[in-house]
Every structure is written in structure tokens, then in C-alpha cells.
Amino acid sequence: MQKTLQFVLVGMAAMSGLTVLPTIASTQNLELRVGPGGIGVYDRDQYERYDRRPRGCPPREALDIARGEGLRRAQVVRVTPRSIVVEGFTRRGPDRMIFANRRGCPEI
């Protein structure tokens, strides 16, 4: 009877140890940071996924920049892999702005 009880206890200990190991391995991507806002836990994978976003100029951002530069009734008329063309009106009449299709939307 005692031998059976020992066998059951050893089996239960082995099973509980196997369930703890994957949780320990999955927490290796967590990082504990202390800063002015207090203590925080950050997931490293979350930042890696954020950095893999497509690089380029979203048409909405080019449109906002053109409106900020004074282009009224602005609209995106063409999007190519290299450029984004926005047309609208200024005080002098119809005008267009061309932006490079890369991060930051620099004007060409």
C-alpha cells in the first residue's frame, strides 16, 4: 500500500512539474520596467510586431499634410509605389502636391 502511495505521489509531482515548465518558458518575453509612471510589465513580442508595420506614406497622412499647407478641397488622385499625388485648390486656383511614398511623406 505504501509503495502504491509513493508511486502516485511521484506521478503527481511529475505531472505538476510538466505543467509548470511551459508557463516559465512563455514568460521569457516579458520585461519588468520601473519608471516615473511606476512599475510596468511589457511584452517584448508586442514591440517586435509593431516594428514590422509596412513602411510608406498612408494616403490619409499625405492628404492631411496637403491641407496643412493650404490646399483646400484636397483629394488623393493617384497612388503609386513611389509617389502619392494630391490635388486641390489654393488662392491662385487649382494646384497639386506630390509626396514620396515613404515614411514621413516628404514632398517632392
mmCIF file of C-alpha atoms in Angstrom:
data_model
loop_
_atom_site.group_PDB
_atom_site.id
_atom_site.type_symbol
_atom_site.label_atom_id
_atom_site.label_comp_id
_atom_site.label_asym_id
_atom_site.label_seq_id
_atom_site.Cartn_x
_atom_site.Cartn_y
_atom_site.Cartn_z
ATOM 1 C CA MET A 1 0.000 0.000 0.000
ATOM 2 C CA GLN A 2 2.810 2.391 0.902
ATOM 3 C CA LYS A 3 4.617 1.561 -2.342
ATOM 4 C CA THR A 4 1.476 2.431 -4.359
ATOM 5 C CA LEU A 5 1.055 5.705 -2.477
ATOM 6 C CA GLN A 6 4.667 6.670 -3.225
ATOM 7 C CA PHE A 7 4.142 5.834 -6.921
ATOM 8 C CA VAL A 8 1.025 8.037 -7.071
ATOM 9 C CA LEU A 9 2.783 10.949 -5.327
ATOM 10 C CA VAL A 10 5.798 10.729 -7.634
ATOM 11 C CA GLY A 11 3.466 10.634 -10.660
ATOM 12 C CA MET A 12 1.530 13.674 -9.433
ATOM 13 C CA ALA A 13 4.747 15.605 -8.784
ATOM 14 C CA ALA A 14 5.987 14.792 -12.298
ATOM 15 C CA MET A 15 2.684 15.882 -13.858
ATOM 16 C CA SER A 16 2.662 19.184 -11.955
ATOM 17 C CA GLY A 17 6.262 19.854 -12.958
ATOM 18 C CA LEU A 18 5.408 19.341 -16.630
ATOM 19 C CA THR A 19 2.584 21.849 -16.464
ATOM 20 C CA VAL A 20 4.790 24.492 -14.834
ATOM 21 C CA LEU A 21 7.601 24.297 -17.420
ATOM 22 C CA PRO A 22 5.677 25.755 -20.415
ATOM 23 C CA THR A 23 4.456 28.706 -18.356
ATOM 24 C CA ILE A 24 8.008 29.512 -17.281
ATOM 25 C CA ALA A 25 9.230 29.355 -20.898
ATOM 26 C CA SER A 26 6.446 31.594 -22.183
ATOM 27 C CA THR A 27 7.224 34.336 -19.665
ATOM 28 C CA GLN A 28 10.726 34.885 -21.032
ATOM 29 C CA ASN A 29 9.409 37.590 -23.378
ATOM 30 C CA LEU A 30 8.105 39.698 -20.503
ATOM 31 C CA GLU A 31 10.114 42.619 -19.204
ATOM 32 C CA LEU A 32 9.715 44.461 -15.896
ATOM 33 C CA ARG A 33 10.369 48.223 -16.093
ATOM 34 C CA VAL A 34 10.456 50.803 -13.331
ATOM 35 C CA GLY A 35 9.938 54.412 -14.329
ATOM 36 C CA PRO A 36 8.209 57.668 -13.429
ATOM 37 C CA GLY A 37 4.804 56.073 -14.041
ATOM 38 C CA GLY A 38 5.532 53.238 -11.637
ATOM 39 C CA ILE A 39 6.265 49.585 -12.253
ATOM 40 C CA GLY A 40 5.078 48.030 -15.502
ATOM 41 C CA VAL A 41 5.280 44.689 -17.267
ATOM 42 C CA TYR A 42 5.955 44.897 -21.032
ATOM 43 C CA ASP A 43 5.755 42.173 -23.662
ATOM 44 C CA ARG A 44 8.792 42.203 -25.964
ATOM 45 C CA ASP A 45 6.881 40.469 -28.781
ATOM 46 C CA GLN A 46 4.404 43.335 -28.881
ATOM 47 C CA TYR A 47 7.156 45.791 -29.827
ATOM 48 C CA GLU A 48 8.592 43.467 -32.465
ATOM 49 C CA ARG A 49 5.179 43.156 -34.132
ATOM 50 C CA TYR A 50 4.795 46.949 -34.058
ATOM 51 C CA ASP A 51 8.121 47.458 -35.839
ATOM 52 C CA ARG A 52 7.086 45.175 -38.702
ATOM 53 C CA ARG A 53 4.424 47.563 -39.950
ATOM 54 C CA PRO A 54 4.617 48.491 -43.623
ATOM 55 C CA ARG A 55 6.854 51.428 -44.348
ATOM 56 C CA GLY A 56 5.379 54.107 -46.513
ATOM 57 C CA CYS A 57 3.145 57.129 -46.623
ATOM 58 C CA PRO A 58 -0.523 56.470 -45.933
ATOM 59 C CA PRO A 59 -2.710 58.484 -48.342
ATOM 60 C CA ARG A 60 -4.614 59.929 -45.386
ATOM 61 C CA GLU A 61 -1.387 61.379 -43.966
ATOM 62 C CA ALA A 62 -0.457 62.932 -47.340
ATOM 63 C CA LEU A 63 -3.926 64.466 -47.501
ATOM 64 C CA ASP A 64 -3.567 65.935 -44.005
ATOM 65 C CA ILE A 65 -0.163 67.429 -44.853
ATOM 66 C CA ALA A 66 -1.538 68.983 -48.049
ATOM 67 C CA ARG A 67 -4.441 70.523 -46.149
ATOM 68 C CA GLY A 68 -1.997 71.859 -43.571
ATOM 69 C CA GLU A 69 -0.019 73.517 -46.367
ATOM 70 C CA GLY A 70 -3.129 75.401 -47.501
ATOM 71 C CA LEU A 71 -4.592 73.127 -50.174
ATOM 72 C CA ARG A 72 -8.396 73.393 -49.985
ATOM 73 C CA ARG A 73 -10.815 70.683 -51.138
ATOM 74 C CA ALA A 74 -7.834 68.348 -51.362
ATOM 75 C CA GLN A 75 -8.213 64.797 -52.636
ATOM 76 C CA VAL A 76 -5.842 61.959 -53.433
ATOM 77 C CA VAL A 77 -5.892 61.345 -57.184
ATOM 78 C CA ARG A 78 -3.094 58.802 -57.661
ATOM 79 C CA VAL A 79 -1.122 56.366 -55.507
ATOM 80 C CA THR A 80 1.904 54.556 -56.962
ATOM 81 C CA PRO A 81 4.672 52.596 -55.250
ATOM 82 C CA ARG A 82 6.864 55.728 -55.494
ATOM 83 C CA SER A 83 4.526 58.678 -55.050
ATOM 84 C CA ILE A 84 1.146 59.989 -53.911
ATOM 85 C CA VAL A 85 -0.491 62.838 -55.835
ATOM 86 C CA VAL A 86 -2.926 65.178 -54.057
ATOM 87 C CA GLU A 87 -4.905 67.799 -55.965
ATOM 88 C CA GLY A 88 -6.920 70.729 -54.665
ATOM 89 C CA PHE A 89 -7.253 74.495 -54.802
ATOM 90 C CA THR A 90 -5.168 77.384 -53.479
ATOM 91 C CA ARG A 91 -5.884 81.123 -53.643
ATOM 92 C CA ARG A 92 -4.457 81.208 -57.154
ATOM 93 C CA GLY A 93 -6.516 78.289 -58.496
ATOM 94 C CA PRO A 94 -6.041 74.538 -58.990
ATOM 95 C CA ASP A 95 -2.814 73.078 -57.647
ATOM 96 C CA ARG A 96 -1.242 69.715 -56.917
ATOM 97 C CA MET A 97 1.258 68.351 -54.434
ATOM 98 C CA ILE A 98 3.325 65.210 -54.920
ATOM 99 C CA PHE A 99 4.622 63.235 -51.947
ATOM 100 C CA ALA A 100 7.164 60.411 -51.861
ATOM 101 C CA ASN A 101 5.589 57.122 -50.802
ATOM 102 C CA ARG A 102 7.882 56.538 -47.851
ATOM 103 C CA ARG A 103 7.688 57.139 -44.119
ATOM 104 C CA GLY A 104 7.175 60.782 -43.224
ATOM 105 C CA CYS A 105 5.566 61.666 -46.590
ATOM 106 C CA PRO A 106 8.290 64.065 -47.827
ATOM 107 C CA GLU A 107 7.163 66.445 -50.568
ATOM 108 C CA ILE A 108 8.780 66.019 -53.962
#
